[in-house]
Short mmCIF file of C-alpha atoms in Angstrom, two decimals:
data_model
loop_
_atom_site.label_atom_id
_atom_site.label_comp_id
_atom_site.label_asym_id
_atom_site.label_seq_id
_atom_site.Cartn_x
_atom_site.Cartn_y
_atom_site.Cartn_z
CA MET A 1 2.01 1.05 -74.53
CA THR A 2 4.56 0.27 -71.79
CA THR A 3 3.85 -0.09 -68.10
CA SER A 4 5.67 2.32 -65.78
CA PRO A 5 7.96 0.79 -63.13
CA SER A 6 5.78 2.17 -60.34
CA ARG A 7 2.65 0.58 -61.80
CA ALA A 8 4.45 -2.72 -62.27
CA ALA A 9 5.67 -2.62 -58.68
CA HIS A 10 2.14 -1.85 -57.50
CA ALA A 11 0.75 -4.79 -59.48
CA ARG A 12 3.36 -7.12 -57.98
CA ALA A 13 2.49 -5.87 -54.50
CA LEU A 14 -1.22 -6.51 -55.06
CA ARG A 15 -0.42 -10.15 -55.84
CA LEU A 16 0.68 -10.38 -52.20
CA THR A 17 -1.51 -7.89 -50.38
CA ARG A 18 -4.92 -8.88 -51.75
CA PRO A 19 -4.92 -12.43 -50.34
CA LEU A 20 -2.92 -11.27 -47.30
CA TYR A 21 -5.50 -8.66 -46.31
CA ALA A 22 -8.31 -11.13 -46.94
CA TYR A 23 -6.50 -13.62 -44.71
CA ALA A 24 -6.14 -11.04 -41.92
CA ALA A 25 -9.78 -9.95 -42.03
CA LEU A 26 -11.31 -13.42 -42.32
CA GLY A 27 -9.07 -14.91 -39.64
CA GLU A 28 -10.49 -12.55 -37.01
CA PHE A 29 -14.06 -12.37 -38.31
CA VAL A 30 -15.24 -15.00 -35.83
CA LEU A 31 -18.74 -14.49 -34.48
CA LEU A 32 -17.98 -16.71 -31.49
CA TYR A 33 -15.40 -14.27 -30.09
CA PRO A 34 -17.79 -12.13 -28.01
CA LEU A 35 -19.92 -15.10 -26.97
CA TYR A 36 -17.72 -18.09 -26.16
CA ALA A 37 -17.40 -17.14 -22.48
CA VAL A 38 -21.20 -16.95 -22.32
CA LEU A 39 -21.38 -20.40 -23.94
CA PHE A 40 -19.06 -21.79 -21.28
CA ASP A 41 -21.12 -20.23 -18.50
CA GLN A 42 -24.41 -21.50 -19.93
CA SER A 43 -22.87 -24.98 -20.19
CA GLY A 44 -22.45 -25.01 -16.41
CA LEU A 45 -18.74 -24.25 -16.08
CA SER A 46 -17.50 -22.41 -13.00
CA VAL A 47 -15.29 -19.32 -13.10
CA ALA A 48 -12.35 -21.49 -12.03
CA GLN A 49 -12.99 -23.90 -14.90
CA ILE A 50 -13.28 -21.08 -17.42
CA SER A 51 -10.03 -19.59 -16.13
CA SER A 52 -8.33 -22.96 -16.51
CA LEU A 53 -9.47 -23.08 -20.15
CA PHE A 54 -7.79 -19.74 -20.81
CA ALA A 55 -4.64 -21.15 -19.21
CA VAL A 56 -4.80 -24.19 -21.51
CA TRP A 57 -5.10 -21.84 -24.49
CA SER A 58 -2.13 -19.73 -23.44
CA LEU A 59 0.09 -22.67 -22.54
CA THR A 60 -0.63 -24.37 -25.86
CA SER A 61 0.41 -21.26 -27.75
CA VAL A 62 3.58 -20.91 -25.66
CA ALA A 63 4.52 -24.57 -26.09
CA VAL A 64 3.90 -24.79 -29.85
CA SER A 65 5.06 -21.39 -31.14
CA VAL A 66 8.82 -22.02 -31.54
CA PRO A 67 8.50 -25.59 -32.89
CA ALA A 68 5.90 -24.31 -35.35
CA GLY A 69 8.22 -21.48 -36.35
CA ALA A 70 11.00 -23.93 -37.15
CA TRP A 71 8.54 -26.01 -39.16
CA ALA A 72 7.69 -22.88 -41.16
CA ASP A 73 11.36 -22.62 -42.12
CA VAL A 74 11.25 -26.12 -43.61
CA VAL A 75 7.86 -26.51 -45.33
CA PRO A 76 5.93 -23.99 -47.46
CA ARG A 77 4.65 -21.33 -45.08
CA ARG A 78 1.37 -20.77 -46.88
CA TYR A 79 0.38 -24.37 -46.15
CA LEU A 80 0.84 -23.77 -42.45
CA LEU A 81 -1.09 -20.51 -42.72
CA ALA A 82 -3.89 -22.43 -44.46
CA ALA A 83 -3.92 -25.13 -41.78
CA ALA A 84 -4.06 -22.64 -38.88
CA PRO A 85 -7.68 -21.45 -39.32
CA LEU A 86 -8.84 -25.00 -40.05
CA LEU A 87 -7.56 -26.07 -36.63
CA SER A 88 -9.49 -23.17 -35.09
CA ALA A 89 -12.61 -24.20 -37.03
CA ALA A 90 -12.26 -27.76 -35.71
CA GLY A 91 -12.02 -26.41 -32.17
CA PHE A 92 -15.11 -24.25 -32.57
CA SER A 93 -17.01 -27.23 -33.98
CA LEU A 94 -16.13 -29.29 -30.92
CA TRP A 95 -17.52 -26.58 -28.66
CA LEU A 96 -20.86 -26.49 -30.42
CA LEU A 97 -21.33 -30.19 -31.08
CA TRP A 98 -20.31 -31.49 -27.65
CA PRO A 99 -20.46 -28.57 -25.19
CA GLY A 100 -18.62 -29.60 -22.05
CA TYR A 101 -15.37 -28.95 -20.23
CA TRP A 102 -13.18 -31.46 -22.06
CA ALA A 103 -14.50 -30.48 -25.49
CA PHE A 104 -13.87 -26.84 -24.62
CA ALA A 105 -10.34 -27.70 -23.49
CA ALA A 106 -9.66 -29.67 -26.69
CA GLY A 107 -11.01 -26.76 -28.72
CA PHE A 108 -8.64 -24.36 -27.00
CA VAL A 109 -5.72 -26.69 -27.70
CA LEU A 110 -6.64 -26.70 -31.39
CA TRP A 111 -7.16 -22.94 -31.41
CA GLY A 112 -3.88 -22.30 -29.62
CA ALA A 113 -2.01 -24.64 -31.96
CA GLY A 114 -3.55 -22.91 -34.97
CA GLY A 115 -2.43 -19.53 -33.73
CA ALA A 116 1.07 -20.89 -33.15
CA LEU A 117 1.23 -22.27 -36.70
CA ALA A 118 0.61 -18.79 -38.08
CA SER A 119 2.96 -17.11 -35.62
CA GLY A 120 6.29 -16.47 -37.30
CA ALA A 121 5.16 -18.01 -40.58
CA LEU A 122 3.06 -14.99 -41.56
CA GLU A 123 5.72 -12.38 -40.84
CA ALA A 124 8.42 -14.45 -42.52
CA LEU A 125 6.34 -15.04 -45.64
CA VAL A 126 5.41 -11.36 -45.98
CA TYR A 127 8.98 -10.11 -45.47
CA THR A 128 10.43 -12.68 -47.87
CA GLU A 129 7.85 -11.94 -50.56
CA LEU A 130 8.46 -8.21 -50.24
CA GLY A 131 12.18 -8.96 -50.49
CA HIS A 132 11.52 -10.91 -53.68
CA ARG A 133 9.87 -7.76 -55.03
CA GLY A 134 12.64 -5.49 -53.77
CA ALA A 135 10.23 -3.76 -51.37
CA THR A 136 11.15 -4.76 -47.81
CA GLU A 137 10.88 -1.09 -46.82
CA ARG A 138 7.08 -1.51 -47.22
CA TYR A 139 6.92 -4.24 -44.57
CA ALA A 140 5.79 -1.97 -41.72
CA ARG A 141 3.10 -0.41 -43.89
CA VAL A 142 1.76 -3.76 -45.07
CA MET A 143 1.81 -5.37 -41.63
CA GLY A 144 0.28 -2.25 -40.12
CA VAL A 145 -2.72 -2.73 -42.41
CA VAL A 146 -2.82 -6.41 -41.43
CA ARG A 147 -2.95 -5.51 -37.71
CA ALA A 148 -5.59 -2.84 -38.38
CA LEU A 149 -7.73 -5.37 -40.24
CA ASP A 150 -7.36 -7.80 -37.33
CA VAL A 151 -8.90 -5.27 -34.94
CA ALA A 152 -11.54 -4.06 -37.39
CA ALA A 153 -12.64 -7.65 -38.12
CA VAL A 154 -13.05 -8.42 -34.42
CA GLY A 155 -15.15 -5.29 -34.02
CA ALA A 156 -17.30 -6.12 -37.04
CA ALA A 157 -17.80 -9.70 -35.84
CA THR A 158 -18.79 -8.45 -32.40
CA LEU A 159 -21.42 -6.14 -33.85
CA LEU A 160 -22.79 -8.76 -36.25
CA ALA A 161 -22.89 -11.46 -33.58
CA ILE A 162 -25.78 -9.72 -31.79
CA PRO A 163 -28.40 -10.03 -34.58
CA VAL A 164 -27.08 -13.40 -35.74
CA MET A 165 -27.38 -14.81 -32.22
CA ALA A 166 -30.88 -13.38 -31.90
CA HIS A 167 -32.08 -15.03 -35.10
CA GLY A 168 -30.09 -18.26 -35.32
CA GLY A 169 -28.61 -18.97 -31.89
CA TYR A 170 -25.32 -20.74 -31.41
CA THR A 171 -25.89 -22.85 -34.54
CA ALA A 172 -25.76 -19.79 -36.77
CA ILE A 173 -22.91 -18.28 -34.77
CA GLY A 174 -20.90 -21.49 -35.12
CA ALA A 175 -21.64 -21.89 -38.81
CA GLY A 176 -20.57 -18.32 -39.50
CA SER A 177 -17.35 -18.75 -37.54
CA VAL A 178 -16.40 -22.00 -39.28
CA THR A 179 -17.21 -20.50 -42.69
CA ALA A 180 -14.93 -17.53 -41.99
CA CYS A 181 -12.13 -19.92 -41.01
CA VAL A 182 -12.52 -21.98 -44.18
CA LEU A 183 -12.47 -18.86 -46.35
CA CYS A 184 -9.41 -17.68 -44.44
CA SER A 185 -7.67 -20.96 -45.27
CA LEU A 186 -8.46 -20.51 -48.97
CA ALA A 187 -7.01 -16.99 -48.84
CA ALA A 188 -3.78 -18.43 -47.44
CA LEU A 189 -3.51 -20.84 -50.36
CA ALA A 190 -3.75 -17.85 -52.70
CA LEU A 191 -0.69 -16.22 -51.13
CA PRO A 192 2.41 -16.17 -53.35
CA GLU A 193 5.48 -17.89 -51.96
CA HIS A 194 8.86 -18.06 -53.65
CA ARG A 195 10.48 -21.10 -52.12
CA ALA A 196 13.10 -23.48 -53.51
CA GLY A 197 10.90 -26.43 -52.58
CA ALA A 198 8.88 -28.02 -49.86
CA ALA A 199 11.91 -28.38 -47.65
CA ALA A 200 13.59 -25.11 -48.46
CA ALA A 201 14.27 -21.84 -46.76
CA ASP A 202 13.74 -18.29 -47.94
CA HIS A 203 15.89 -17.24 -50.84
CA ALA A 204 14.58 -13.81 -51.68
CA ASP A 205 16.07 -11.42 -49.13
CA GLY A 206 19.70 -11.67 -50.12
CA SER A 207 20.76 -13.26 -46.84
CA GLY A 208 21.89 -16.57 -48.28
CA GLU A 209 18.54 -18.31 -47.82
CA GLY A 210 17.51 -21.06 -50.16
CA GLU A 211 19.49 -24.12 -49.12
CA PRO A 212 17.39 -27.16 -48.18
CA ARG A 213 17.90 -28.42 -44.63
CA GLY A 214 16.01 -30.31 -41.94
CA TYR A 215 13.80 -29.32 -39.07
CA ARG A 216 16.43 -29.68 -36.37
CA ALA A 217 18.91 -27.57 -38.31
CA ALA A 218 16.31 -24.83 -38.77
CA LEU A 219 15.46 -24.89 -35.07
CA ARG A 220 19.11 -24.83 -33.98
CA GLU A 221 20.00 -22.00 -36.33
CA GLY A 222 17.06 -19.85 -35.31
CA LEU A 223 17.62 -20.32 -31.58
CA ALA A 224 21.35 -19.70 -31.98
CA GLN A 225 20.75 -16.43 -33.80
CA ALA A 226 18.18 -15.27 -31.23
CA ARG A 227 20.67 -16.05 -28.48
CA SER A 228 23.99 -14.91 -29.95
CA SER A 229 23.17 -11.86 -32.10
CA ARG A 230 23.01 -8.80 -29.88
CA ARG A 231 21.09 -6.81 -32.51
CA VAL A 232 18.51 -9.57 -33.00
CA ARG A 233 18.22 -10.15 -29.28
CA GLY A 234 17.60 -6.45 -28.68
CA ALA A 235 14.96 -6.35 -31.43
CA ILE A 236 13.19 -9.39 -29.95
CA THR A 237 13.15 -7.73 -26.52
CA LEU A 238 11.64 -4.57 -27.97
CA VAL A 239 8.90 -6.55 -29.74
CA VAL A 240 8.05 -8.41 -26.52
CA VAL A 241 7.92 -5.34 -24.28
CA VAL A 242 6.06 -3.10 -26.71
CA SER A 243 3.46 -5.74 -27.64
CA SER A 244 2.70 -7.45 -24.34
CA PHE A 245 1.40 -4.91 -21.85
CA TRP A 246 -1.09 -2.95 -23.93
CA MET A 247 -2.54 -6.16 -25.36
CA MET A 248 -3.09 -7.41 -21.81
CA LEU A 249 -4.59 -4.10 -20.66
CA GLU A 250 -6.96 -4.03 -23.63
CA GLU A 251 -8.78 -7.05 -22.19
CA TYR A 252 -9.69 -5.02 -19.11
CA VAL A 253 -11.05 -1.93 -20.88
CA PRO A 254 -14.73 -2.90 -20.30
CA LEU A 255 -14.05 -3.42 -16.59
CA LEU A 256 -12.19 -0.11 -16.39
CA ALA A 257 -15.14 1.65 -18.01
CA ALA A 258 -17.60 0.04 -15.62
CA GLU A 259 -15.45 0.99 -12.61
CA SER A 260 -15.38 4.63 -13.74
CA GLY A 261 -19.18 4.77 -13.72
CA VAL A 262 -19.96 4.15 -17.39
CA PRO A 263 -23.43 2.58 -17.74
CA THR A 264 -23.44 -1.02 -18.91
CA ASP A 265 -25.17 -0.19 -22.20
CA THR A 266 -22.50 2.45 -22.94
CA VAL A 267 -19.48 0.23 -22.27
CA PRO A 268 -19.42 -1.01 -25.91
CA VAL A 269 -19.04 2.62 -27.00
CA VAL A 270 -15.88 2.92 -24.90
CA VAL A 271 -14.53 -0.28 -26.42
CA LEU A 272 -15.40 0.99 -29.90
CA VAL A 273 -13.48 4.25 -29.34
CA VAL A 274 -10.42 2.27 -28.24
CA TRP A 275 -10.73 -0.10 -31.21
CA VAL A 276 -10.92 2.82 -33.65
CA CYS A 277 -7.73 4.31 -32.21
CA VAL A 278 -5.91 0.96 -32.29
CA THR A 279 -7.00 0.47 -35.91
CA ALA A 280 -5.68 3.93 -36.77
CA GLY A 281 -2.39 3.03 -35.07
CA GLY A 282 -1.98 0.05 -37.36
CA LEU A 283 -2.72 2.12 -40.46
CA LEU A 284 -0.14 4.70 -39.38
CA ALA A 285 2.62 2.12 -38.82
CA GLY A 286 4.10 2.83 -42.25
CA PRO A 287 4.70 6.55 -41.65
CA VAL A 288 5.84 5.85 -38.08
CA SER A 289 8.44 3.39 -39.38
CA ARG A 290 10.10 6.22 -41.29
CA LEU A 291 10.63 8.34 -38.17
CA PRO A 292 14.14 8.68 -36.72
CA VAL A 293 14.85 6.46 -33.73
CA GLY A 294 14.71 9.43 -31.37
CA ALA A 295 11.28 10.49 -32.62
CA LEU A 296 9.99 6.92 -32.34
CA ALA A 297 11.28 6.73 -28.77
CA LEU A 298 9.56 10.02 -27.91
CA LEU A 299 6.30 8.80 -29.40
CA LEU A 300 6.51 5.55 -27.46
CA GLY A 301 7.33 7.49 -24.30
CA LEU A 302 4.20 9.61 -24.76
CA ALA A 303 2.08 6.44 -24.94
CA ALA A 304 2.67 5.73 -21.25
CA PRO A 305 1.20 8.98 -19.86
CA ALA A 306 -1.59 8.79 -22.45
CA VAL A 307 -2.63 5.35 -21.20
CA ALA A 308 -2.27 6.38 -17.56
CA ALA A 309 -4.18 9.64 -17.99
CA GLY A 310 -6.83 7.92 -20.09
CA ALA A 311 -7.41 5.37 -17.34
CA LEU A 312 -7.63 8.03 -14.63
CA LEU A 313 -9.72 10.63 -16.47
CA PRO A 314 -13.49 10.04 -16.65
CA GLY A 315 -15.58 10.48 -19.76
CA PRO A 316 -14.78 10.72 -23.47
CA PRO A 317 -11.44 12.57 -23.02
CA GLY A 318 -10.15 9.63 -21.04
CA TRP A 319 -11.41 7.11 -23.59
CA VAL A 320 -9.70 8.94 -26.45
CA LEU A 321 -6.43 9.28 -24.54
CA LEU A 322 -6.48 5.61 -23.65
CA GLY A 323 -7.20 4.64 -27.24
CA ALA A 324 -4.50 6.99 -28.52
CA GLY A 325 -1.95 5.41 -26.18
CA PHE A 326 -2.93 1.94 -27.35
CA GLY A 327 -2.81 3.11 -30.97
CA VAL A 328 0.76 4.33 -30.53
CA CYS A 329 1.68 0.98 -28.97
CA GLN A 330 0.09 -0.83 -31.91
CA ALA A 331 2.11 1.21 -34.41
CA ALA A 332 5.29 0.84 -32.35
CA GLY A 333 4.78 -2.93 -32.15
CA VAL A 334 4.60 -3.18 -35.94
CA VAL A 335 7.71 -1.01 -36.30
CA ALA A 336 9.54 -3.15 -33.71
CA ASP A 337 8.64 -6.24 -35.73
CA ALA A 338 9.95 -4.56 -38.89
CA ARG A 339 13.24 -3.78 -37.11
CA LEU A 340 13.48 -7.43 -36.11
CA GLN A 341 12.85 -8.66 -39.65
CA ASP A 342 15.53 -6.30 -40.99
CA ARG A 343 18.07 -7.75 -38.54
CA ILE A 344 17.40 -11.45 -39.08
CA THR A 345 19.88 -13.22 -41.35
CA GLY A 346 20.26 -16.81 -42.49
CA THR A 347 17.68 -19.46 -43.14
CA SER A 348 15.49 -19.47 -39.99
CA ARG A 349 13.47 -16.28 -40.22
CA ALA A 350 10.22 -17.82 -38.98
CA THR A 351 11.99 -19.53 -36.08
CA VAL A 352 13.54 -16.30 -34.85
CA THR A 353 10.23 -14.47 -35.26
CA SER A 354 8.46 -17.18 -33.29
CA VAL A 355 10.88 -16.63 -30.41
CA ALA A 356 9.55 -13.07 -30.20
CA ALA A 357 6.00 -14.43 -30.30
CA LEU A 358 6.87 -16.88 -27.53
CA GLY A 359 8.22 -14.07 -25.37
CA THR A 360 5.15 -11.93 -26.03
CA ASP A 361 2.75 -14.76 -25.15
CA ALA A 362 4.72 -15.69 -22.03
CA LEU A 363 4.93 -12.12 -20.72
CA THR A 364 1.27 -11.45 -21.49
CA THR A 365 0.22 -14.64 -19.70
CA ALA A 366 2.38 -13.82 -16.68
CA SER A 367 0.96 -10.29 -16.58
CA TYR A 368 -2.62 -11.43 -15.99
CA PRO A 369 -2.11 -12.71 -12.42
CA LEU A 370 0.15 -9.73 -11.70
CA TYR A 371 -2.58 -7.39 -12.87
CA ALA A 372 -5.13 -9.22 -10.73
CA GLY A 373 -2.92 -8.73 -7.67
CA VAL A 374 -2.42 -5.02 -8.36
CA PHE A 375 -6.13 -4.56 -9.05
CA THR A 376 -7.13 -5.96 -5.67
CA LEU A 377 -5.00 -3.28 -4.00
CA THR A 378 -5.56 -0.26 -6.25
CA GLY A 379 -8.47 -0.77 -8.66
CA HIS A 380 -8.39 -0.76 -12.46
CA SER A 381 -7.42 2.89 -13.02
CA ALA A 382 -4.23 2.77 -10.95
CA ALA A 383 -3.39 -0.69 -12.32
CA PHE A 384 -3.58 0.66 -15.89
CA ALA A 385 -1.28 3.53 -14.95
CA LEU A 386 1.23 1.18 -13.35
CA PHE A 387 1.32 -1.25 -16.27
CA ALA A 388 1.86 1.62 -18.70
CA ALA A 389 5.17 2.44 -17.00
CA PRO A 390 7.23 -0.16 -18.96
CA TYR A 391 6.71 1.95 -22.07
CA LEU A 392 8.68 4.78 -20.47
CA VAL A 393 11.55 2.37 -19.84
CA ALA A 394 11.34 1.00 -23.40
CA ALA A 395 11.35 4.56 -24.77
CA LEU A 396 14.45 5.48 -22.76
CA VAL A 397 16.32 2.36 -23.90
CA LEU A 398 15.28 2.88 -27.52
CA GLY A 399 16.25 6.54 -27.41
CA ARG A 400 19.76 5.67 -26.22
CA SER A 401 20.27 3.05 -28.93
CA ARG A 402 22.33 3.88 -32.01
CA PRO A 403 22.22 1.98 -35.31
CA ARG A 404 25.38 -0.02 -35.83
CA ARG A 405 26.51 -1.75 -38.97
CA THR A 406 29.25 -4.32 -39.07
CA ALA A 407 30.45 -6.78 -41.67
CA SER A 408 29.10 -9.63 -39.59
CA GLY A 409 25.59 -8.23 -39.40
CA GLY A 410 26.01 -6.55 -36.04
CA ARG A 411 26.62 -9.58 -33.91
#
């Protein structure tokens, strides 16, 4: 009995997606997520000190992302993906063993560095492996599921943290978080990776990858492509704009709900509605990726009024609209990443991808103080509406773009 080509292709895809989806879910299933700010407060830190810790976290990610991306173009990417959650686990262990400002700061450095190690490496590994299987058109679908699992795992960890904290305190919370990180690392080691060697580049996407070269060469090539290729530069810009603002606004959803009169014990319901919509957006990234550019631009343009109206309308209709707007942004972010991966050529895929991650982190970090300034003048509802406006601009620019193909790859 022979195996049909479709079944064989499905089996090859499972070799990648099974450990990949496990990696995505376990990496965000951290019971400490909803409680670490409480831990800081109970350890005697002031609001200013806690804010400075968040700054340390963001700055670490910004500083390490591009160097880590270049490293992922030189060494096996799955090793970096395996190391990333172990660094996070080490940081969480520091917090629980020696609770204090400097241990918290060191933990955030480790956590930020771990996130930077995975940034660029994950996308590059997935795209290259799909290319090896002749299935790069499935990238948006696969990464959409990854992003959906990220959100779902955070939600599940948040719900489970309540009974675990009640029965075992921070010891149980910490043990559960470290265990999830270790299992996540093992899932990374199970990922397939077709590389020429420890110091080799991709060779599976038909772009001439596969020649061994050093770290500096990988870094130079990636930065040069991000700077000189108009098509790549435009794709990076789209990733940054589409991903940054809604991810920043999502952090303020509980405060928005409280401002609109939602009782404290009902605020988690609002957050849950938004999370469900964002998860759905990730799962729909595959179908959205097959839309014409004009339809994608229209969809992205509709996200802006949805977010604005959702923030201004009270009650469940507003929550659903807000979540729907965020869900569209989630799907559009995955599609923008897929467009970027399709446009990258040469041997520094992870480096170029990490430039987009750097831009996203930098813009998100810069948006926090801007949001705080707008909030003091207008409140959360109007601030949400204002920060949704960039999606209208992105939609207009995307709608006016036209695919261009040249022999040089569109440079």
